[in-house]
PDB file of C-alpha atoms in Angstrom:
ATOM      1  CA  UNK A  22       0.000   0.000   0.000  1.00  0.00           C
ATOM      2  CA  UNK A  23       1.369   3.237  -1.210  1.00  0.00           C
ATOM      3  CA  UNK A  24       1.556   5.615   1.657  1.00  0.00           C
ATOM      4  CA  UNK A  25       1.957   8.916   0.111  1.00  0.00           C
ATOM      5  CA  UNK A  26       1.972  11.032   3.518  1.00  0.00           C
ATOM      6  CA  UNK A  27       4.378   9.326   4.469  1.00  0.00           C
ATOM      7  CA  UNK A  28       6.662   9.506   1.696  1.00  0.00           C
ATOM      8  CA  UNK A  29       5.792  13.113   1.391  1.00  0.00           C
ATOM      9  CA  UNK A  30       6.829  13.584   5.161  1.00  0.00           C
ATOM     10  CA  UNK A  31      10.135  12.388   3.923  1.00  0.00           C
ATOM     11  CA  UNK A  32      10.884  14.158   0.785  1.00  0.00           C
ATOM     12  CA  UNK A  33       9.525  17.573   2.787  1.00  0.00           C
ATOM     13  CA  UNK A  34      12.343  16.626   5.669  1.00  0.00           C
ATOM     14  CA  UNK A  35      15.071  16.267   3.338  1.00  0.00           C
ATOM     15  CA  UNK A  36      14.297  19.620   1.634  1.00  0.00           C
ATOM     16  CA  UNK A  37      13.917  21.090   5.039  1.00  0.00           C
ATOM     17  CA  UNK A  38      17.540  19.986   5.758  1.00  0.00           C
ATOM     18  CA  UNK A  39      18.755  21.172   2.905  1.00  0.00           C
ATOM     19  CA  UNK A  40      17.527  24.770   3.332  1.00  0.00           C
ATOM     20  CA  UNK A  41      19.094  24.520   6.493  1.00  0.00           C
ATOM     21  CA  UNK A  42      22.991  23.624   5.151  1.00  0.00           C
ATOM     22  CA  UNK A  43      22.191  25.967   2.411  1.00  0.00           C
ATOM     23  CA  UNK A  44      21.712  28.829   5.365  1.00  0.00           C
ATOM     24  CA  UNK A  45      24.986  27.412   7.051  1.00  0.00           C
ATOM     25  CA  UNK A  46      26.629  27.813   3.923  1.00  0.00           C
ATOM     26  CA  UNK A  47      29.555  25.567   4.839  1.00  0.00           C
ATOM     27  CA  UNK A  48      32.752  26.157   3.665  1.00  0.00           C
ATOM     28  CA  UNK A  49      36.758  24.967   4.865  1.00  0.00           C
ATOM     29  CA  UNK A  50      36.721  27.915   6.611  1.00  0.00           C
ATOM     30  CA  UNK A  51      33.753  28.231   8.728  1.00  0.00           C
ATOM     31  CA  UNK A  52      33.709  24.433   9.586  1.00  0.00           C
ATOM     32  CA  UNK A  53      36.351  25.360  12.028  1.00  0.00           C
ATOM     33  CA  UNK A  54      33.620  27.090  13.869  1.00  0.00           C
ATOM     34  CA  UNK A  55      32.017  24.437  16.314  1.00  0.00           C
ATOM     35  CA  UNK A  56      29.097  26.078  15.821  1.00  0.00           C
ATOM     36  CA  UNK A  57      28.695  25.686  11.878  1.00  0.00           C
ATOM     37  CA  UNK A  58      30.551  22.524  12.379  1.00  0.00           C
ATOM     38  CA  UNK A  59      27.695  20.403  14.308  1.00  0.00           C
ATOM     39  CA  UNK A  60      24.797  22.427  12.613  1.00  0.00           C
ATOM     40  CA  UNK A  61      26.295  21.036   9.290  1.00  0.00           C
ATOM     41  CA  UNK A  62      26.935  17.645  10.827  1.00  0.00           C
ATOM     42  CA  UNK A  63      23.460  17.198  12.068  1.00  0.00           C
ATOM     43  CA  UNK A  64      21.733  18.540   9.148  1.00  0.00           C
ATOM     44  CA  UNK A  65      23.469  16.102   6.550  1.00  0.00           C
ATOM     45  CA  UNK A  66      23.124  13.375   9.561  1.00  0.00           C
ATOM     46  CA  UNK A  67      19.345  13.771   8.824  1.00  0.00           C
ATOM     47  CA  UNK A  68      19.278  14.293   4.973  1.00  0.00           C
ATOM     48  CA  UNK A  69      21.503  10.663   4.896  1.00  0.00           C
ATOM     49  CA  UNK A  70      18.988   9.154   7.396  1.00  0.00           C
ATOM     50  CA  UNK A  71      15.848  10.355   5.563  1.00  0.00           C
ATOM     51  CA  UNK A  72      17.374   8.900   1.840  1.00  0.00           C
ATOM     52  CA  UNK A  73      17.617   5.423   3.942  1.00  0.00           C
ATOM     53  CA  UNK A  74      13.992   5.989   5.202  1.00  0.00           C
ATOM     54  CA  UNK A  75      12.774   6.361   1.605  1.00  0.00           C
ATOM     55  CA  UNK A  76      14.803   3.285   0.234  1.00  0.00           C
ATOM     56  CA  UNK A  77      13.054   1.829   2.612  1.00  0.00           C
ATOM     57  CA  UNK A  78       9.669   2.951   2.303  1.00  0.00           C
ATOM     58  CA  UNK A  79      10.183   1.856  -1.474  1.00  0.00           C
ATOM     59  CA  UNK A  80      11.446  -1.463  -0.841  1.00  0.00           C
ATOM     60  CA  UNK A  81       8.426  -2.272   1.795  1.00  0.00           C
ATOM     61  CA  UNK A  82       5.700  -1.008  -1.117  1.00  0.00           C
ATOM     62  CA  UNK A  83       7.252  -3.103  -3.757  1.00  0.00           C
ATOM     63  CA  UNK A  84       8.096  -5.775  -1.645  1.00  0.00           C
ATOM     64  CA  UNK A  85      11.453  -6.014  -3.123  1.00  0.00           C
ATOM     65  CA  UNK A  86      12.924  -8.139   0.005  1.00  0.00           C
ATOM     66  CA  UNK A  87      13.876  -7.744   3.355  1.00  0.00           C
ATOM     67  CA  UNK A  88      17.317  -6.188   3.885  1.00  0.00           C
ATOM     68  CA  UNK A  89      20.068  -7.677   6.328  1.00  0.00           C
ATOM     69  CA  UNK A  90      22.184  -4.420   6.182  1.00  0.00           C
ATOM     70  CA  UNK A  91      21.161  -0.590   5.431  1.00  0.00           C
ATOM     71  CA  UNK A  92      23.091  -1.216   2.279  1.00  0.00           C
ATOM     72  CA  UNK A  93      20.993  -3.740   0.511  1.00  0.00           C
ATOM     73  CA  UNK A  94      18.342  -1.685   0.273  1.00  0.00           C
ATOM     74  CA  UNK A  95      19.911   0.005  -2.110  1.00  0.00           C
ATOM     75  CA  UNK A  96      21.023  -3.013  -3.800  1.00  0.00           C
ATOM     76  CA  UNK A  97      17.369  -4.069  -3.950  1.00  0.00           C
ATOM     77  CA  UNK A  98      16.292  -1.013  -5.881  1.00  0.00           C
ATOM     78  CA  UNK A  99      19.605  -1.532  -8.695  1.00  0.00           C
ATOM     79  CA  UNK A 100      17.680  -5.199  -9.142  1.00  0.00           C
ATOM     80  CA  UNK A 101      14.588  -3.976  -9.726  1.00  0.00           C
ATOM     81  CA  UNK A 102      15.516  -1.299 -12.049  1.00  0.00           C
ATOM     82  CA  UNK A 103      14.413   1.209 -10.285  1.00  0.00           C
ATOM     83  CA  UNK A 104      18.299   3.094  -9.667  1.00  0.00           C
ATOM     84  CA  UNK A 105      21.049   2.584 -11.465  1.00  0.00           C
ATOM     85  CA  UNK A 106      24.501   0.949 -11.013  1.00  0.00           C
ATOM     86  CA  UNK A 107      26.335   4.393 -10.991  1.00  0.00           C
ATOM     87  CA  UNK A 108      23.372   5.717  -8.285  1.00  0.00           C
ATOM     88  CA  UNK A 109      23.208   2.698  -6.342  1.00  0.00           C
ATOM     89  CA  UNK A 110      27.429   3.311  -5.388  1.00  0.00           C
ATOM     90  CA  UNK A 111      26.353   6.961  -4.686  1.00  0.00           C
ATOM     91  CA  UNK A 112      24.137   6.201  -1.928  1.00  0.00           C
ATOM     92  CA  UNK A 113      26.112   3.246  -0.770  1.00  0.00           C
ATOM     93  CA  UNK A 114      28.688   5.545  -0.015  1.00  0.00           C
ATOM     94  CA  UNK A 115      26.496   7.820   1.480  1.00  0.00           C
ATOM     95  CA  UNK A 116      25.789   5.282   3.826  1.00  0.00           C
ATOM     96  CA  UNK A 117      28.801   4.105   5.043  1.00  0.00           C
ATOM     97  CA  UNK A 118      29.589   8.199   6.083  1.00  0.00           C
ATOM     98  CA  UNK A 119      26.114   8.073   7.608  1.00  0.00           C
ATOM     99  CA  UNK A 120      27.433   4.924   9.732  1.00  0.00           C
ATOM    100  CA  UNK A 121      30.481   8.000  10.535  1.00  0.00           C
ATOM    101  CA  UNK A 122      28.632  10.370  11.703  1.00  0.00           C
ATOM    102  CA  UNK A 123      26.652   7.479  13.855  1.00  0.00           C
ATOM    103  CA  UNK A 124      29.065   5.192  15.497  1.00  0.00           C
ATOM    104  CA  UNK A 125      32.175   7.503  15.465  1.00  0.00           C
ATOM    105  CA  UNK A 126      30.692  11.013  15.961  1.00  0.00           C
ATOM    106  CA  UNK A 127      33.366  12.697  17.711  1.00  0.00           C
ATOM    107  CA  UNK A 128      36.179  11.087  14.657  1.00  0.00           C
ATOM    108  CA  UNK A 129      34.292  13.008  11.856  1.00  0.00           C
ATOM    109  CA  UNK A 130      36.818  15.920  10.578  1.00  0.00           C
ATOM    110  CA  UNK A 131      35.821  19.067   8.123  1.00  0.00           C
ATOM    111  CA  UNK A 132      37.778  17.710   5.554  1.00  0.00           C
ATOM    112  CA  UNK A 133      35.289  14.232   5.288  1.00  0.00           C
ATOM    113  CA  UNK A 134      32.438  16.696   5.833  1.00  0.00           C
ATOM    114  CA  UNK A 135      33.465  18.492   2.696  1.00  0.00           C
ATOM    115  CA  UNK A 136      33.572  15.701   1.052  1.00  0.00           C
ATOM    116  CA  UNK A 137      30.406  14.308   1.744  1.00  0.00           C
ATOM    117  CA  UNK A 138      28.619  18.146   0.752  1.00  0.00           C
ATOM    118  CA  UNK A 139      29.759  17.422  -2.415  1.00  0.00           C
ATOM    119  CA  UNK A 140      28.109  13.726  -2.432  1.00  0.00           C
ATOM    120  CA  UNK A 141      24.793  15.317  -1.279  1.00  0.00           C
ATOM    121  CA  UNK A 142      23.501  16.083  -4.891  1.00  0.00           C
ATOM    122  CA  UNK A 143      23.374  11.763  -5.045  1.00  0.00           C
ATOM    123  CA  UNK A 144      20.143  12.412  -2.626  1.00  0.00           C
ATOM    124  CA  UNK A 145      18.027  14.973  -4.915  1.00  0.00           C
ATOM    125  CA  UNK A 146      19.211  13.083  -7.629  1.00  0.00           C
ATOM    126  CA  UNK A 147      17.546   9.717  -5.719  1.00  0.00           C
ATOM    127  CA  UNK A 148      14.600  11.631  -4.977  1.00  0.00           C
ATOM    128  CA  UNK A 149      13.776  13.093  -7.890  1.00  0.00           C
ATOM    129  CA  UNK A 150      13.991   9.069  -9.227  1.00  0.00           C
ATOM    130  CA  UNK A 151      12.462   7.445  -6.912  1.00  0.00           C
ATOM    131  CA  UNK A 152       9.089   9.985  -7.342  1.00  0.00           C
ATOM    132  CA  UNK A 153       9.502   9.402 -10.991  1.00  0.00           C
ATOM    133  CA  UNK A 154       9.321   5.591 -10.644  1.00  0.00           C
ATOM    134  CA  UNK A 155       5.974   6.355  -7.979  1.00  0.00           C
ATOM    135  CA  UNK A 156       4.390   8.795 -10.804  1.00  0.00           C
ATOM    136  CA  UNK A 157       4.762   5.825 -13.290  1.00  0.00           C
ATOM    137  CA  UNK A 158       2.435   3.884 -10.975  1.00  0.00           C
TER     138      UNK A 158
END
């Protein structure tokens, strides 16, 4: 059963978030303010664990399978067609610096942060596919 509140709840959070890093405007230089650091932090923190929340929600409406790790869920939507290869390693990454930020807070530097900011385009992209494949339907 397609629950479109929900998945609107999502998309709405993640757009949320990004209005909020697009206020911190992070750069090298201000991420050595603690300040900007952990506001930046937290709001890509939630972006990454909102694009899991919608692989999710996908996988449970088309009953793709029933992941053992946070991974496969994106694994399950390269199967089914509904990503592709090149997206699927995207948010894969993404993933594994979500798993950063959430098992080894403190150990996250500006330099990875960086990084990941540039990554962040992976989750419009995945949005703007995923409500592509849900229009089709």
């Amino acid at each position: 059963m397609l629950n479109k509140e929900r998945l609107n709840f999502i998309v709405e959070d993640v757009n949320i978030y990004f209005e909020k890093l697009r206020k911190i405007s992070p750069t090298k230089e201000n991420l050595n303010n603690d300040e900007k650091f952990l506001s930046t932090s937290m709001a890509i923190f939630q972006i990454l664990n909102r694009m899991i929340d919608l692989a999710d929600e996908i996988v449970k409406i088309e009953k793709i399978g029933y992941p053992l790790q946070i991974k496969d869920l994106f694994t399950f939507l390269k199967e089914k067609n509904i990503i592709d290869k090149k997206l699927e390693r995207k948010l894969k990454d993404l993933v594994i610096s979500r798993n950063k930020f959430s098992h080894r807070y403190g150990n996250i530097n500006k330099e990875e942060i960086l990084l990941i900011l540039k990554e962040l385009d992976s989750v419009k992209n995945f949005i703007k596919v995923i409500l592509a494949h849900l229009n089709k339907k």
